Each structure stands twice: as structure tokens, then as C-alpha cells.
Backbone as a ProteinNet text record, in pm:
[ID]
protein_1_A
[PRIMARY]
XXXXXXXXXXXXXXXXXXXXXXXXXXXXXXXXXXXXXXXXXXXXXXXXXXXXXXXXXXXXXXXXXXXXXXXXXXXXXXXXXXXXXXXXXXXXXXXXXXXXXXXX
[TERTIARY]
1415	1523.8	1471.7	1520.2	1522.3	1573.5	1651.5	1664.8	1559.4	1568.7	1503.3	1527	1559	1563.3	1509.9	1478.7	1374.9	1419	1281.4	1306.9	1320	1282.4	1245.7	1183.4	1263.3	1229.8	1251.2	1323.8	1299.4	1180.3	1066.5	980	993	910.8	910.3	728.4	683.7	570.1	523.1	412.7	355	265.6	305.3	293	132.3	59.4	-100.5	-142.4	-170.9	-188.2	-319.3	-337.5	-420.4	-428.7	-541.6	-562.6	-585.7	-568.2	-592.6	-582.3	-499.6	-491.2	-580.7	-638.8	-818.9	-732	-559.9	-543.6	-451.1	-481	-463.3	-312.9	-213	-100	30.8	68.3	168.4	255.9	405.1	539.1	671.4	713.6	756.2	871.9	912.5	1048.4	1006	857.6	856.3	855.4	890.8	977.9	873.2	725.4	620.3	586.5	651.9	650.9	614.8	700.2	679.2	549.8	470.5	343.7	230.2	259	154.4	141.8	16.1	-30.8	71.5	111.7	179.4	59.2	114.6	14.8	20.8	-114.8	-75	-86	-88.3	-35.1	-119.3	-271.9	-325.7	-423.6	-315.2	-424.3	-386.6	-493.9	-476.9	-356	-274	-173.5	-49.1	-52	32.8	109.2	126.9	187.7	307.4	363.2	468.4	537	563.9	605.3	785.8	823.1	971.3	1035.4	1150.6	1233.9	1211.4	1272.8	1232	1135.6	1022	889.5	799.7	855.9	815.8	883.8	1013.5	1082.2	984.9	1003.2	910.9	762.6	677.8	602.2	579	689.5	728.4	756.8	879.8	895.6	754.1	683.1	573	442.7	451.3	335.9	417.2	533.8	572.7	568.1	585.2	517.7	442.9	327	187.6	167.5	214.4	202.5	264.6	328.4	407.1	315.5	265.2	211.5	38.1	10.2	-135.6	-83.8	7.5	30.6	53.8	151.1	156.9	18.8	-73.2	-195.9	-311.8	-225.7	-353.4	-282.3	-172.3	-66	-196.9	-111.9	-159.7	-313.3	-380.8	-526.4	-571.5	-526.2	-482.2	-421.9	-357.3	-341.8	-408.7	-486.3	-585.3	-721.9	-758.2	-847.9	-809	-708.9	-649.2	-690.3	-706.9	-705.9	-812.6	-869.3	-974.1	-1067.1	-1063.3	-1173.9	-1138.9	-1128	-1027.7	-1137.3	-1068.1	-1180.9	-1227.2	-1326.8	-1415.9	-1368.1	-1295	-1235.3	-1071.8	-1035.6	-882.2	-972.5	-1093	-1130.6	-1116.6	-1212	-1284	-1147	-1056	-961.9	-830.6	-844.4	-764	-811.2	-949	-1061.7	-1013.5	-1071.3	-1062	-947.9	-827.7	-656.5	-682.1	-724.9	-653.8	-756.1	-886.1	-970.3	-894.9	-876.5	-796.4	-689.1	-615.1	-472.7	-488.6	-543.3	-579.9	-688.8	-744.6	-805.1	-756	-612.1	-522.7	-389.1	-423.4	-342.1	-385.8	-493.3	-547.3	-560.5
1126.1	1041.3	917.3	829.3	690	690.9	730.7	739.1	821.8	748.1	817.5	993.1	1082.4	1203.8	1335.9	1373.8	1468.6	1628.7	1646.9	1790.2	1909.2	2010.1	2145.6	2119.7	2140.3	2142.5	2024.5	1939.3	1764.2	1684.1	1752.3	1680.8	1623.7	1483.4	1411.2	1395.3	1477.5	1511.2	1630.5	1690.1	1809.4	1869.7	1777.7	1868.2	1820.4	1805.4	1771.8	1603.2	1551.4	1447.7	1379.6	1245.6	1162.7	1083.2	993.9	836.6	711.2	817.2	718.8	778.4	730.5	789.9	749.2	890.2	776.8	763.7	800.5	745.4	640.4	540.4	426.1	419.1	317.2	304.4	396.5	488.3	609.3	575	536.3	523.4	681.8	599.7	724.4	726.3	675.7	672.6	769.3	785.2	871.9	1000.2	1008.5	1186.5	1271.3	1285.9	1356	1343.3	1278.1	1276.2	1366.8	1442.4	1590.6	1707.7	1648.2	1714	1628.9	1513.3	1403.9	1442.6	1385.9	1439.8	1305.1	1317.9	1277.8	1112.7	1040.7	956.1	950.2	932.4	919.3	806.6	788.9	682	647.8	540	537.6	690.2	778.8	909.3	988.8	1118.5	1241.9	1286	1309.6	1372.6	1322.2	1205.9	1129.7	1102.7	1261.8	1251.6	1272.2	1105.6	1108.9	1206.9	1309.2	1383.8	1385.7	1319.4	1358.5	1242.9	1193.4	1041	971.4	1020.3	972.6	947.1	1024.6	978.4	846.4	819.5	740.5	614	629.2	504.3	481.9	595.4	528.1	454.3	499.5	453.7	303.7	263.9	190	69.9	90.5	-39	-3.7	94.4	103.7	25.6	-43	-88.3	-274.1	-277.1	-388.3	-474.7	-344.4	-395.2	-477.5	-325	-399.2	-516.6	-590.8	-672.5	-811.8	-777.2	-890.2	-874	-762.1	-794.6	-855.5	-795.6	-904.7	-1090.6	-1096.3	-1201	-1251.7	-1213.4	-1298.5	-1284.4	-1180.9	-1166.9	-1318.5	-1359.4	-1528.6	-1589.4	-1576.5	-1709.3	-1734.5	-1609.7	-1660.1	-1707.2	-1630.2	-1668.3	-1821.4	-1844.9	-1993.1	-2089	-2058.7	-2135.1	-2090.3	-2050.7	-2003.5	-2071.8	-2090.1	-2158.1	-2364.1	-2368.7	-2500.5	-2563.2	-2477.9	-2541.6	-2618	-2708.2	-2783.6	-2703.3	-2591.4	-2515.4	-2381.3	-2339.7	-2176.9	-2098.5	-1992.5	-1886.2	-1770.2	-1762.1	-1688.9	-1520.6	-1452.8	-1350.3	-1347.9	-1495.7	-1481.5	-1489.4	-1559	-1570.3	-1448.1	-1391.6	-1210.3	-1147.9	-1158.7	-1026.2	-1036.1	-1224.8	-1242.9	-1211.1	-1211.5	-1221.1	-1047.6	-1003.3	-829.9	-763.1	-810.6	-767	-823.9	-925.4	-969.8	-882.5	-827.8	-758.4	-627.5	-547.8	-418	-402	-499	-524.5	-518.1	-599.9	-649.2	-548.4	-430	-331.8	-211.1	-212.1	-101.2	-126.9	-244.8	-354.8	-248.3	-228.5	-220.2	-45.1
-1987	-1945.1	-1875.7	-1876.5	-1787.8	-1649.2	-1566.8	-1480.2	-1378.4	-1276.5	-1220.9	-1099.7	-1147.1	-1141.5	-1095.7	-953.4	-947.9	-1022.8	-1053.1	-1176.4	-1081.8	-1110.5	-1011.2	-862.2	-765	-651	-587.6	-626.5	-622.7	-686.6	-738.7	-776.3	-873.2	-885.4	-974.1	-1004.4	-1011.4	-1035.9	-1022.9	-1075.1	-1063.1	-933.8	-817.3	-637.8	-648.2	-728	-669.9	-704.1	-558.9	-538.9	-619	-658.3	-706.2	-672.4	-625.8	-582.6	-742.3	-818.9	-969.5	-1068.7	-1187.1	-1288.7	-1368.7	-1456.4	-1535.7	-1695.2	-1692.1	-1848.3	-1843.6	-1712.1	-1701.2	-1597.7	-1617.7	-1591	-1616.1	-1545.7	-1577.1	-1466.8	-1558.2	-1518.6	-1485.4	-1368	-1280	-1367.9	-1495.4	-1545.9	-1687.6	-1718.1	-1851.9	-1840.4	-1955.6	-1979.2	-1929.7	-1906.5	-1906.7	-1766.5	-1637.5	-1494.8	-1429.4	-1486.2	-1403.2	-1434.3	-1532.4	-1554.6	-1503	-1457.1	-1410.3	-1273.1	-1209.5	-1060.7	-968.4	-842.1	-797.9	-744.3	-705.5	-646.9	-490.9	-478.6	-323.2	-231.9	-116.7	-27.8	95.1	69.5	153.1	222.2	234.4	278	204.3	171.3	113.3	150.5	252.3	314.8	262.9	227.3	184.3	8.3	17.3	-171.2	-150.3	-239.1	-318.8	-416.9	-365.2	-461.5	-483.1	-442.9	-410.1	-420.2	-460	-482.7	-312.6	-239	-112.4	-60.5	-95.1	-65.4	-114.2	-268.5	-370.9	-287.9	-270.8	-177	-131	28.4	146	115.2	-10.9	-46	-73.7	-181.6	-209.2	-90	-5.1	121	194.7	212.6	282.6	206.5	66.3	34.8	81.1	39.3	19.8	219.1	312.6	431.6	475.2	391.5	440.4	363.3	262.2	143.9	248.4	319.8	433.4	546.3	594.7	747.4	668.4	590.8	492.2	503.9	466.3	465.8	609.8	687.1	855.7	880.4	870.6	912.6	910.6	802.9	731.5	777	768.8	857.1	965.9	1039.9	1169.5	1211.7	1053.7	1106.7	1049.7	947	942.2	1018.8	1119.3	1231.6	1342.3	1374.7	1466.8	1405.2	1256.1	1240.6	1253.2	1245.4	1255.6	1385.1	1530.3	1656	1655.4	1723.5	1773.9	1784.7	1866.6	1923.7	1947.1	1823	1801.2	1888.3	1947.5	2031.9	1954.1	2000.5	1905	1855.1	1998.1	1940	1872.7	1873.5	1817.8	1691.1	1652.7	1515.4	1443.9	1494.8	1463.9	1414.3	1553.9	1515.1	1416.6	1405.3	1302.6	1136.7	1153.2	1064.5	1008.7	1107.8	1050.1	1045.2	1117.2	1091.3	929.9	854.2	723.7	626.6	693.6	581.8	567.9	705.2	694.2	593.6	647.5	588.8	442.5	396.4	260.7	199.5	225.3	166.3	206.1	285.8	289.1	147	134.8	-9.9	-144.9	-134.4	-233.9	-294.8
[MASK]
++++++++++++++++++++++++++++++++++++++++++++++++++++++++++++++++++++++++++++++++++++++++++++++++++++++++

């Protein structure tokens, strides 16, 4: 079916988590969902297995996808000053690496 639907138990996957699928790109809308490993979210602990979870996943990537971004804002205007200080540099520096390889 096309809709999106949890099967047995609420799941919309088969309960064991994965950080990557190796047969590429697998959509939470195909008929075969519920035999695919669930994906997970930043940590092991963190499987999507359930419509609500997939949400929270979901506004939870699109977050961090916004606080990555204020992150350069601001460190882009912190590199703008005359004589930016050396730890607003750093910590603006490493808030946008975190951010941006929790992105990923």
C-alpha cells in the first residue's frame, strides 16, 4: 500500500535497527517495509520503528538541519568582527563541525 500504515505491533519495519541500507535507498511507503531493518537515529538506541518515531525522527533531523545552519550564521558573524576572540572562534568553529556531522 501507499499510505503510510504501521503493520503488526505498529511496526513499520522489522524491530532491528540499521545505520545503512547496503541495497541502497529503501522507501518507508513500499509494500516490503515491514521486512526491511528499521533505520536508526544518530544512536543505536534510537530505532524508528513505529509511525511516531519515524515523525520524531523526521522534525528531529530537520532541527538539527536549522540549528547547523544558525550555527554558521552566527559563526559568520563572529568571523565578520574586527578582532573576533579567539574562543567565540573555536566554539563557533566546533558547534558547526558537530552539528554538521550529526547532519550526516
Amino acid at each position: 500500500g501507499g499510505a503510510l500504515q504501521a503493520g503488526a505491533a505498529g511496526r513499520i519495519c522489522n524491530g532491528y535497527g540499521t545505520a545503512m541500507y547496503m541495497q541502497g535507498f529503501v522507501s518507508i511507503f513500499a509494500a516490503d517495509r515491514a521486512e526491511q531493518p528499521c533505520p536508526v537515529f544518530l544512536f543505536p538506541a534510537l530505532i524508528l520503528s513505529t509511525p511516531s518515531r519515524f515523525a520524531c525522527g523526521v522534525l528531529g533531523a530537520a532541527l538539527s538541519g536549522f540549528l547547523t545552519e544558525a550555527a554558521a550564521y552566527v559563526k559568520r558573524h563572529v568571523e565578520r568582527h574586527p578582532h573576533p576572540r579567539r574562543l567565540a572562534l573555536l566554539s563557533t568553529h566546533a558547534a558547526v563541525l558537530v552539528l554538521g556531522y550529526c547532519d550526516m
